[in-house]
mmCIF file of C-alpha atoms and ligand atoms in Angstrom:
data_model
loop_
_atom_site.group_PDB
_atom_site.id
_atom_site.type_symbol
_atom_site.label_atom_id
_atom_site.label_comp_id
_atom_site.label_asym_id
_atom_site.label_seq_id
_atom_site.Cartn_x
_atom_site.Cartn_y
_atom_site.Cartn_z
ATOM 1 C CA UNK A 1 88.706 10.247 -24.879
ATOM 2 C CA UNK A 2 85.096 11.465 -25.016
ATOM 3 C CA UNK A 3 83.387 11.644 -21.627
ATOM 4 C CA UNK A 4 81.291 8.559 -20.892
ATOM 5 C CA UNK A 5 77.587 9.281 -21.264
ATOM 6 C CA UNK A 6 75.773 8.863 -17.956
ATOM 7 C CA UNK A 7 73.331 5.956 -17.888
ATOM 8 C CA UNK A 8 69.601 6.675 -17.699
ATOM 9 C CA UNK A 9 67.645 5.467 -14.666
ATOM 10 C CA UNK A 10 67.691 1.660 -14.591
ATOM 11 C CA UNK A 11 65.070 -0.366 -12.707
ATOM 12 C CA UNK A 12 64.807 -4.146 -12.482
ATOM 13 C CA UNK A 13 61.316 -5.610 -12.142
ATOM 14 C CA UNK A 14 62.674 -8.943 -10.932
ATOM 15 C CA UNK A 15 65.836 -9.719 -8.990
ATOM 16 C CA UNK A 16 66.841 -12.044 -6.159
ATOM 17 C CA UNK A 17 70.258 -10.644 -5.183
ATOM 18 C CA UNK A 18 69.830 -9.728 -1.533
ATOM 19 C CA UNK A 19 73.282 -9.485 0.065
ATOM 20 C CA UNK A 20 75.225 -6.281 0.832
ATOM 21 C CA UNK A 21 77.805 -7.181 -1.841
ATOM 22 C CA UNK A 22 74.958 -7.572 -4.362
ATOM 23 C CA UNK A 23 73.617 -4.098 -3.562
ATOM 24 C CA UNK A 24 77.136 -2.652 -3.918
ATOM 25 C CA UNK A 25 77.483 -4.334 -7.324
ATOM 26 C CA UNK A 26 74.118 -2.902 -8.433
ATOM 27 C CA UNK A 27 75.056 0.626 -7.348
ATOM 28 C CA UNK A 28 78.498 0.491 -8.945
ATOM 29 C CA UNK A 29 76.950 -0.675 -12.220
ATOM 30 C CA UNK A 30 74.411 2.179 -12.280
ATOM 31 C CA UNK A 31 71.250 0.357 -11.186
ATOM 32 C CA UNK A 32 68.748 2.887 -9.788
ATOM 33 C CA UNK A 33 66.449 0.439 -8.060
ATOM 34 C CA UNK A 34 64.810 -2.953 -8.172
ATOM 35 C CA UNK A 35 61.984 -5.097 -6.972
ATOM 36 C CA UNK A 36 63.745 -7.568 -4.722
ATOM 37 C CA UNK A 37 61.850 -10.865 -4.787
ATOM 38 C CA UNK A 38 62.756 -11.833 -1.227
ATOM 39 C CA UNK A 39 61.147 -15.247 -1.017
ATOM 40 C CA UNK A 40 59.649 -17.712 -3.438
ATOM 41 C CA UNK A 41 56.686 -20.087 -3.072
ATOM 42 C CA UNK A 42 59.173 -22.970 -3.195
ATOM 43 C CA UNK A 43 62.090 -22.895 -0.745
ATOM 44 C CA UNK A 44 64.914 -22.354 -3.258
ATOM 45 C CA UNK A 45 67.669 -22.599 -0.675
ATOM 46 C CA UNK A 46 66.286 -25.754 0.975
ATOM 47 C CA UNK A 47 69.121 -27.999 2.121
ATOM 48 C CA UNK A 48 67.528 -31.086 0.553
ATOM 49 C CA UNK A 49 65.367 -31.770 -2.469
ATOM 50 C CA UNK A 50 62.710 -33.338 -0.214
ATOM 51 C CA UNK A 51 62.375 -30.155 1.814
ATOM 52 C CA UNK A 52 62.205 -28.120 -1.385
ATOM 53 C CA UNK A 53 59.407 -30.317 -2.741
ATOM 54 C CA UNK A 54 57.499 -30.155 0.533
ATOM 55 C CA UNK A 55 57.570 -26.363 0.287
ATOM 56 C CA UNK A 56 56.761 -26.439 -3.445
ATOM 57 C CA UNK A 57 53.584 -28.452 -2.975
ATOM 58 C CA UNK A 58 52.727 -27.338 0.550
ATOM 59 C CA UNK A 59 52.094 -24.238 2.607
ATOM 60 C CA UNK A 60 54.466 -24.707 5.532
ATOM 61 C CA UNK A 61 57.260 -22.273 6.324
ATOM 62 C CA UNK A 62 56.497 -19.521 3.811
ATOM 63 C CA UNK A 63 55.199 -17.043 6.375
ATOM 64 C CA UNK A 64 58.260 -17.589 8.576
ATOM 65 C CA UNK A 65 60.731 -17.313 5.679
ATOM 66 C CA UNK A 66 58.910 -14.184 4.483
ATOM 67 C CA UNK A 67 59.113 -12.482 7.862
ATOM 68 C CA UNK A 68 62.805 -13.309 8.243
ATOM 69 C CA UNK A 69 63.635 -12.117 4.715
ATOM 70 C CA UNK A 70 61.815 -8.797 5.182
ATOM 71 C CA UNK A 71 63.561 -8.286 8.513
ATOM 72 C CA UNK A 72 66.954 -9.009 6.938
ATOM 73 C CA UNK A 73 66.330 -6.527 4.111
ATOM 74 C CA UNK A 74 65.290 -3.863 6.626
ATOM 75 C CA UNK A 75 68.449 -4.564 8.656
ATOM 76 C CA UNK A 76 70.613 -4.149 5.567
ATOM 77 C CA UNK A 77 68.876 -0.839 4.892
ATOM 78 C CA UNK A 78 69.570 0.287 8.481
ATOM 79 C CA UNK A 79 73.297 0.098 7.765
ATOM 80 C CA UNK A 80 74.197 3.379 6.026
ATOM 81 C CA UNK A 81 77.229 1.735 4.392
ATOM 82 C CA UNK A 82 74.834 -0.279 2.208
ATOM 83 C CA UNK A 83 73.265 2.894 0.709
ATOM 84 C CA UNK A 84 69.767 1.423 0.489
ATOM 85 C CA UNK A 85 66.387 3.126 0.464
ATOM 86 C CA UNK A 86 63.394 0.937 1.233
ATOM 87 C CA UNK A 87 60.579 2.229 -0.986
ATOM 88 C CA UNK A 88 57.383 2.639 1.030
ATOM 89 C CA UNK A 89 55.877 5.431 -1.065
ATOM 90 C CA UNK A 90 56.621 7.303 -4.273
ATOM 91 C CA UNK A 91 58.666 10.006 -2.518
ATOM 92 C CA UNK A 92 61.172 7.330 -1.481
ATOM 93 C CA UNK A 93 61.934 6.668 -5.159
ATOM 94 C CA UNK A 94 62.923 10.287 -5.713
ATOM 95 C CA UNK A 95 64.895 10.541 -2.489
ATOM 96 C CA UNK A 96 66.831 7.367 -3.303
ATOM 97 C CA UNK A 97 67.885 8.888 -6.610
ATOM 98 C CA UNK A 98 68.797 12.246 -5.032
ATOM 99 C CA UNK A 99 70.869 10.574 -2.320
ATOM 100 C CA UNK A 100 72.588 8.053 -4.587
ATOM 101 C CA UNK A 101 70.972 5.098 -2.828
ATOM 102 C CA UNK A 102 69.642 1.903 -4.341
ATOM 103 C CA UNK A 103 65.825 1.969 -4.263
ATOM 104 C CA UNK A 104 64.598 -1.360 -2.925
ATOM 105 C CA UNK A 105 60.993 -2.350 -3.472
ATOM 106 C CA UNK A 106 60.407 -5.376 -1.279
ATOM 107 C CA UNK A 107 58.465 -8.128 -2.975
ATOM 108 C CA UNK A 108 57.814 -11.835 -3.131
ATOM 109 C CA UNK A 109 57.639 -14.424 -5.905
ATOM 110 C CA UNK A 110 54.392 -16.158 -4.981
ATOM 111 C CA UNK A 111 51.870 -15.290 -2.299
ATOM 112 C CA UNK A 112 51.969 -18.289 0.029
ATOM 113 C CA UNK A 113 53.495 -16.121 2.760
ATOM 114 C CA UNK A 114 50.120 -14.490 3.494
ATOM 115 C CA UNK A 115 48.418 -17.881 3.830
ATOM 116 C CA UNK A 116 44.671 -17.426 3.441
ATOM 117 C CA UNK A 117 44.512 -14.391 5.672
ATOM 118 C CA UNK A 118 44.065 -10.884 4.316
ATOM 119 C CA UNK A 119 45.200 -9.513 7.701
ATOM 120 C CA UNK A 120 48.660 -10.961 6.963
ATOM 121 C CA UNK A 121 48.742 -8.947 3.732
ATOM 122 C CA UNK A 122 48.240 -5.826 5.860
ATOM 123 C CA UNK A 123 50.985 -6.963 8.249
ATOM 124 C CA UNK A 124 53.473 -7.374 5.414
ATOM 125 C CA UNK A 125 52.436 -4.003 3.959
ATOM 126 C CA UNK A 126 53.152 -2.344 7.303
ATOM 127 C CA UNK A 127 56.558 -4.047 7.386
ATOM 128 C CA UNK A 128 57.368 -2.616 3.974
ATOM 129 C CA UNK A 129 56.297 -5.207 1.395
ATOM 130 C CA UNK A 130 55.091 -3.369 -1.705
ATOM 131 C CA UNK A 131 54.811 -6.168 -4.265
ATOM 132 C CA UNK A 132 53.446 -9.682 -4.593
ATOM 133 C CA UNK A 133 53.878 -11.882 -7.641
ATOM 134 C CA UNK A 134 50.679 -13.841 -7.130
ATOM 135 C CA UNK A 135 52.087 -17.198 -8.216
ATOM 136 C CA UNK A 136 55.308 -18.988 -8.735
ATOM 137 C CA UNK A 137 55.231 -22.024 -11.027
ATOM 138 C CA UNK A 138 52.527 -23.862 -9.068
ATOM 139 C CA UNK A 139 48.934 -23.250 -8.014
ATOM 140 C CA UNK A 140 48.478 -21.582 -4.654
ATOM 141 C CA UNK A 141 45.685 -20.231 -2.472
ATOM 142 C CA UNK A 142 45.502 -17.069 -4.644
ATOM 143 C CA UNK A 143 45.081 -18.679 -8.025
ATOM 144 C CA UNK A 144 46.279 -20.994 -10.759
ATOM 145 C CA UNK A 145 49.721 -20.825 -12.307
ATOM 146 C CA UNK A 146 51.247 -21.439 -15.712
ATOM 147 C CA UNK A 147 51.484 -25.127 -14.743
ATOM 148 C CA UNK A 148 47.666 -25.318 -14.781
ATOM 149 C CA UNK A 149 47.061 -23.680 -18.160
ATOM 150 C CA UNK A 150 46.129 -26.902 -19.960
ATOM 151 C CA UNK A 151 43.795 -28.198 -17.287
ATOM 152 C CA UNK A 152 40.198 -28.441 -18.469
ATOM 153 C CA UNK A 153 39.115 -26.550 -15.370
ATOM 154 C CA UNK A 154 40.516 -23.176 -16.392
ATOM 155 C CA UNK A 155 40.167 -21.610 -12.987
ATOM 156 C CA UNK A 156 41.820 -18.250 -12.541
ATOM 157 C CA UNK A 157 41.821 -16.529 -9.176
ATOM 158 C CA UNK A 158 40.243 -18.044 -6.097
ATOM 159 C CA UNK A 159 37.726 -15.916 -4.165
ATOM 160 C CA UNK A 160 40.589 -15.181 -1.732
ATOM 161 C CA UNK A 161 42.800 -14.219 -4.682
ATOM 162 C CA UNK A 162 40.237 -11.682 -5.851
ATOM 163 C CA UNK A 163 40.222 -10.124 -2.394
ATOM 164 C CA UNK A 164 44.034 -10.011 -2.423
ATOM 165 C CA UNK A 165 44.136 -8.099 -5.713
ATOM 166 C CA UNK A 166 41.515 -5.621 -4.488
ATOM 167 C CA UNK A 167 43.324 -5.043 -1.174
ATOM 168 C CA UNK A 168 46.679 -4.655 -2.940
ATOM 169 C CA UNK A 169 45.104 -1.980 -5.147
ATOM 170 C CA UNK A 170 43.789 -0.167 -2.072
ATOM 171 C CA UNK A 171 47.058 -0.327 -0.152
ATOM 172 C CA UNK A 172 49.294 0.625 -3.072
ATOM 173 C CA UNK A 173 51.059 -2.669 -3.724
ATOM 174 C CA UNK A 174 52.306 -3.863 -7.110
ATOM 175 C CA UNK A 175 50.301 -6.824 -8.467
ATOM 176 C CA UNK A 176 52.608 -9.062 -10.496
ATOM 177 C CA UNK A 177 51.078 -11.707 -12.781
ATOM 178 C CA UNK A 178 54.303 -13.411 -13.843
ATOM 179 C CA UNK A 179 53.908 -17.222 -13.732
ATOM 180 C CA UNK A 180 50.121 -16.954 -13.269
ATOM 181 C CA UNK A 181 47.880 -18.918 -15.642
ATOM 182 C CA UNK A 182 46.424 -17.113 -18.665
ATOM 183 C CA UNK A 183 42.981 -17.400 -17.028
ATOM 184 C CA UNK A 184 44.231 -15.853 -13.788
ATOM 185 C CA UNK A 185 45.986 -13.046 -15.666
ATOM 186 C CA UNK A 186 42.789 -12.253 -17.580
ATOM 187 C CA UNK A 187 40.857 -12.146 -14.333
ATOM 188 C CA UNK A 188 43.399 -9.851 -12.671
ATOM 189 C CA UNK A 189 43.292 -7.484 -15.645
ATOM 190 C CA UNK A 190 39.494 -7.388 -15.457
ATOM 191 C CA UNK A 191 39.541 -6.673 -11.748
ATOM 192 C CA UNK A 192 42.462 -4.352 -11.063
ATOM 193 C CA UNK A 193 42.084 -0.588 -10.832
ATOM 194 C CA UNK A 194 45.846 -0.098 -11.231
ATOM 195 C CA UNK A 195 48.469 -1.007 -13.830
ATOM 196 C CA UNK A 196 49.759 -4.547 -13.458
ATOM 197 C CA UNK A 197 53.283 -5.893 -13.734
ATOM 198 C CA UNK A 198 54.570 -9.032 -15.398
ATOM 199 C CA UNK A 199 57.962 -8.871 -13.758
ATOM 200 C CA UNK A 200 59.789 -11.439 -15.874
ATOM 201 C CA UNK A 201 58.581 -12.681 -19.190
ATOM 202 C CA UNK A 202 58.809 -12.092 -22.880
ATOM 203 C CA UNK A 203 57.343 -13.175 -26.174
ATOM 204 C CA UNK A 204 55.947 -16.698 -26.283
ATOM 205 C CA UNK A 205 55.734 -16.349 -30.067
ATOM 206 C CA UNK A 206 59.554 -16.290 -30.064
ATOM 207 C CA UNK A 207 60.143 -18.596 -27.088
ATOM 208 C CA UNK A 208 57.335 -20.992 -26.199
ATOM 209 C CA UNK A 209 57.706 -21.227 -22.428
ATOM 210 C CA UNK A 210 54.797 -20.972 -19.997
ATOM 211 C CA UNK A 211 55.997 -17.812 -18.303
ATOM 212 C CA UNK A 212 56.242 -15.916 -21.608
ATOM 213 C CA UNK A 213 53.192 -14.249 -23.145
ATOM 214 C CA UNK A 214 51.365 -14.643 -26.452
ATOM 215 C CA UNK A 215 50.850 -11.509 -28.513
ATOM 216 C CA UNK A 216 47.237 -10.991 -27.400
ATOM 217 C CA UNK A 217 48.369 -11.199 -23.770
ATOM 218 C CA UNK A 218 51.058 -8.583 -24.439
ATOM 219 C CA UNK A 219 48.365 -6.347 -25.941
ATOM 220 C CA UNK A 220 46.140 -6.912 -22.875
ATOM 221 C CA UNK A 221 49.022 -5.811 -20.626
ATOM 222 C CA UNK A 222 49.510 -2.706 -22.770
ATOM 223 C CA UNK A 223 45.786 -1.860 -22.599
ATOM 224 C CA UNK A 224 46.023 -1.997 -18.809
ATOM 225 C CA UNK A 225 48.995 0.405 -18.753
ATOM 226 C CA UNK A 226 51.093 -2.461 -17.420
ATOM 227 C CA UNK A 227 54.734 -3.342 -17.896
ATOM 228 C CA UNK A 228 56.479 -6.582 -18.898
ATOM 229 C CA UNK A 229 60.011 -6.995 -17.570
ATOM 230 C CA UNK A 230 61.853 -8.837 -20.304
ATOM 231 C CA UNK A 231 63.740 -11.809 -18.906
ATOM 232 C CA UNK A 232 67.510 -12.349 -19.471
ATOM 233 C CA UNK A 233 67.514 -16.085 -18.664
ATOM 234 C CA UNK A 234 68.575 -18.092 -21.738
ATOM 235 C CA UNK A 235 65.753 -20.643 -21.697
ATOM 236 C CA UNK A 236 63.116 -17.892 -21.652
ATOM 237 C CA UNK A 237 64.875 -15.738 -24.240
ATOM 238 C CA UNK A 238 65.308 -18.681 -26.631
ATOM 239 C CA UNK A 239 62.591 -21.180 -25.692
ATOM 240 C CA UNK A 240 65.127 -24.029 -25.458
ATOM 241 C CA UNK A 241 67.092 -25.263 -22.458
ATOM 242 C CA UNK A 242 70.416 -26.296 -23.970
ATOM 243 C CA UNK A 243 71.830 -23.042 -25.352
ATOM 244 C CA UNK A 244 73.030 -19.789 -23.857
ATOM 245 C CA UNK A 245 71.295 -16.739 -25.286
ATOM 246 C CA UNK A 246 73.298 -13.840 -26.684
ATOM 247 C CA UNK A 247 72.556 -10.143 -26.703
ATOM 248 C CA UNK A 248 71.011 -10.129 -30.237
ATOM 249 C CA UNK A 249 68.532 -12.810 -29.018
ATOM 250 C CA UNK A 250 67.519 -10.549 -26.142
ATOM 251 C CA UNK A 251 67.187 -7.606 -28.536
ATOM 252 C CA UNK A 252 64.764 -9.685 -30.637
ATOM 253 C CA UNK A 253 62.647 -10.269 -27.523
ATOM 254 C CA UNK A 254 62.624 -6.581 -26.575
ATOM 255 C CA UNK A 255 61.832 -5.528 -30.159
ATOM 256 C CA UNK A 256 58.966 -8.025 -30.444
ATOM 257 C CA UNK A 257 57.325 -7.037 -27.142
ATOM 258 C CA UNK A 258 57.588 -3.363 -28.184
ATOM 259 C CA UNK A 259 56.229 -3.990 -31.687
ATOM 260 C CA UNK A 260 53.214 -5.850 -30.290
ATOM 261 C CA UNK A 261 52.453 -3.877 -27.135
ATOM 262 C CA UNK A 262 53.995 -0.489 -27.834
ATOM 263 C CA UNK A 263 56.934 1.247 -26.200
ATOM 264 C CA UNK A 264 55.205 1.820 -22.846
ATOM 265 C CA UNK A 265 54.901 -1.884 -22.023
ATOM 266 C CA UNK A 266 58.612 -2.785 -22.089
ATOM 267 C CA UNK A 267 60.851 -3.008 -19.026
ATOM 268 C CA UNK A 268 63.718 -5.117 -17.716
ATOM 269 C CA UNK A 269 63.148 -8.281 -15.664
ATOM 270 C CA UNK A 270 66.565 -9.925 -15.559
ATOM 271 C CA UNK A 271 65.808 -12.244 -12.596
ATOM 272 C CA UNK A 272 69.468 -12.416 -11.545
ATOM 273 C CA UNK A 273 69.829 -15.186 -8.984
ATOM 274 C CA UNK A 274 73.207 -16.892 -9.454
ATOM 275 C CA UNK A 275 76.542 -15.770 -8.037
ATOM 276 C CA UNK A 276 76.438 -16.971 -4.441
ATOM 277 C CA UNK A 277 78.588 -20.044 -3.865
ATOM 278 C CA UNK A 278 76.599 -20.858 -0.740
ATOM 279 C CA UNK A 279 73.244 -20.730 -2.504
ATOM 280 C CA UNK A 280 73.846 -21.698 -6.150
ATOM 281 C CA UNK A 281 74.320 -25.478 -5.696
ATOM 282 C CA UNK A 282 71.086 -25.825 -3.694
ATOM 283 C CA UNK A 283 69.174 -23.666 -6.160
ATOM 284 C CA UNK A 284 70.338 -25.663 -9.181
ATOM 285 C CA UNK A 285 69.665 -29.010 -7.497
ATOM 286 C CA UNK A 286 66.279 -28.047 -6.052
ATOM 287 C CA UNK A 287 64.952 -26.584 -9.299
ATOM 288 C CA UNK A 288 66.618 -29.314 -11.368
ATOM 289 C CA UNK A 289 68.323 -26.785 -13.647
ATOM 290 C CA UNK A 290 72.018 -27.730 -13.549
ATOM 291 C CA UNK A 291 72.733 -25.923 -16.839
ATOM 292 C CA UNK A 292 70.674 -22.768 -16.302
ATOM 293 C CA UNK A 293 72.342 -19.704 -17.818
ATOM 294 C CA UNK A 294 71.800 -16.014 -18.471
ATOM 295 C CA UNK A 295 72.477 -14.015 -21.647
ATOM 296 C CA UNK A 296 76.173 -13.706 -22.549
ATOM 297 C CA UNK A 297 77.328 -10.218 -21.574
ATOM 298 C CA UNK A 298 74.360 -9.715 -19.221
ATOM 299 C CA UNK A 299 74.942 -12.428 -16.649
ATOM 300 C CA UNK A 300 74.860 -10.152 -13.624
ATOM 301 C CA UNK A 301 74.000 -6.563 -12.805
ATOM 302 C CA UNK A 302 77.731 -5.738 -13.115
ATOM 303 C CA UNK A 303 77.261 -6.010 -16.886
ATOM 304 C CA UNK A 304 74.023 -4.050 -17.203
ATOM 305 C CA UNK A 305 75.634 -1.097 -19.003
ATOM 306 C CA UNK A 306 76.219 -3.452 -21.971
ATOM 307 C CA UNK A 307 72.549 -3.207 -22.796
ATOM 308 C CA UNK A 308 72.782 0.443 -23.857
ATOM 309 C CA UNK A 309 75.151 0.064 -26.845
ATOM 310 C CA UNK A 310 73.234 -3.103 -27.796
ATOM 311 C CA UNK A 311 69.931 -1.212 -27.944
ATOM 312 C CA UNK A 312 71.596 1.655 -29.829
ATOM 313 C CA UNK A 313 73.096 -0.760 -32.342
ATOM 314 C CA UNK A 314 69.659 -2.290 -32.815
ATOM 315 C CA UNK A 315 68.251 1.110 -33.749
ATOM 316 C CA UNK A 316 66.386 2.035 -30.556
ATOM 317 C CA UNK A 317 66.225 5.810 -29.998
ATOM 318 C CA UNK A 318 67.472 7.558 -26.867
ATOM 319 C CA UNK A 319 63.891 8.054 -25.664
ATOM 320 C CA UNK A 320 63.035 4.401 -26.285
ATOM 321 C CA UNK A 321 66.141 3.310 -24.374
ATOM 322 C CA UNK A 322 65.233 5.528 -21.412
ATOM 323 C CA UNK A 323 61.706 4.092 -21.271
ATOM 324 C CA UNK A 324 62.865 0.477 -21.584
ATOM 325 C CA UNK A 325 65.623 0.759 -18.980
ATOM 326 C CA UNK A 326 63.623 2.526 -16.316
ATOM 327 C CA UNK A 327 61.052 5.051 -17.509
ATOM 328 C CA UNK A 328 58.184 2.610 -17.887
ATOM 329 C CA UNK A 329 58.735 0.894 -14.530
ATOM 330 C CA UNK A 330 59.129 4.270 -12.869
ATOM 331 C CA UNK A 331 55.725 5.280 -14.289
ATOM 332 C CA UNK A 332 54.145 2.069 -12.977
ATOM 333 C CA UNK A 333 55.695 2.529 -9.516
ATOM 334 C CA UNK A 334 54.357 6.092 -9.388
ATOM 335 C CA UNK A 335 50.899 4.946 -10.514
ATOM 336 C CA UNK A 336 50.647 2.122 -7.989
ATOM 337 C CA UNK A 337 52.650 2.844 -4.821
ATOM 338 C CA UNK A 338 51.235 5.013 -2.039
ATOM 339 C CA UNK A 339 51.657 8.721 -2.624
ATOM 340 C CA UNK A 340 54.308 10.486 -0.582
ATOM 341 C CA UNK A 341 51.745 12.386 1.432
ATOM 342 C CA UNK A 342 49.964 9.229 2.533
ATOM 343 C CA UNK A 343 50.896 7.732 5.859
ATOM 344 C CA UNK A 344 54.116 5.783 5.313
ATOM 345 C CA UNK A 345 53.121 3.231 7.969
HETATM 346 ZN ZN1 ZN B 1 62.532 -15.080 -9.863
#
């Protein structure tokens, strides 16, 4: 039997799997590292729908949940059995790879956890947060979301939101525009001094969902040196809610984003979230997505190696595969995160 080819570096731009058994699964499957979206602007695990909605439309509890989630991730990393490296600067990426640890970039899906206080952004940076996805699917104190795109008042970032982007640039934090409104994304791209991430999205031309991007938006991301993590969730791959996507559907998404934006803009944003019996029922009820599914053959990180033969079969070259799986995100991390010589705080 021919020796199995080693996998290239694999980074996920968007993932929610935060338990020790999840990290073990990632490592066993060959995942190099990921942005772990620790909390979301709506309380996904809320025990009742009412509490979820209160968090979705309000601003209570996000700071507390954020602090607890960061502390839990740091505790997991303290346990050497978990083989985790919290990424505070670019040197941590290299040392994770050398030591066979999973590189964890701590992040958040939505910025409600910093309230309207830039000092809280600095606090979270000192604790280890290196990424904020400015919005989830609703407006917040930073800016407007995809839900606001048709409103006549096409507001983008708030004045506070502009300050947040500037401070994130200064500190070395990854600005993620996934779920933000087109107006907010345009404003971020005009303001940022660093490449920007869209951690989970895809082509809206192929799948007309608000978190996907039209071709001119994909080109704007490419002009910025940014990366789009292509989503594996069926509804975003296909644009419909009642079918499960298959690997050829995902290949069409990857091919389209590359054709429009060029090779350097494509990454992986699987957004794995299911697989925890304690959490799944609340998540599905709270988000009203009882049938949500991921692409057949890529339903968890355990199956990630399946993407390599699929890309090969679709005609992607070895270099293209390396860039898509991890090379492009690695470049963005190195461009944005604090340099190794800077104070790790
Ligand atoms: Zn997510």
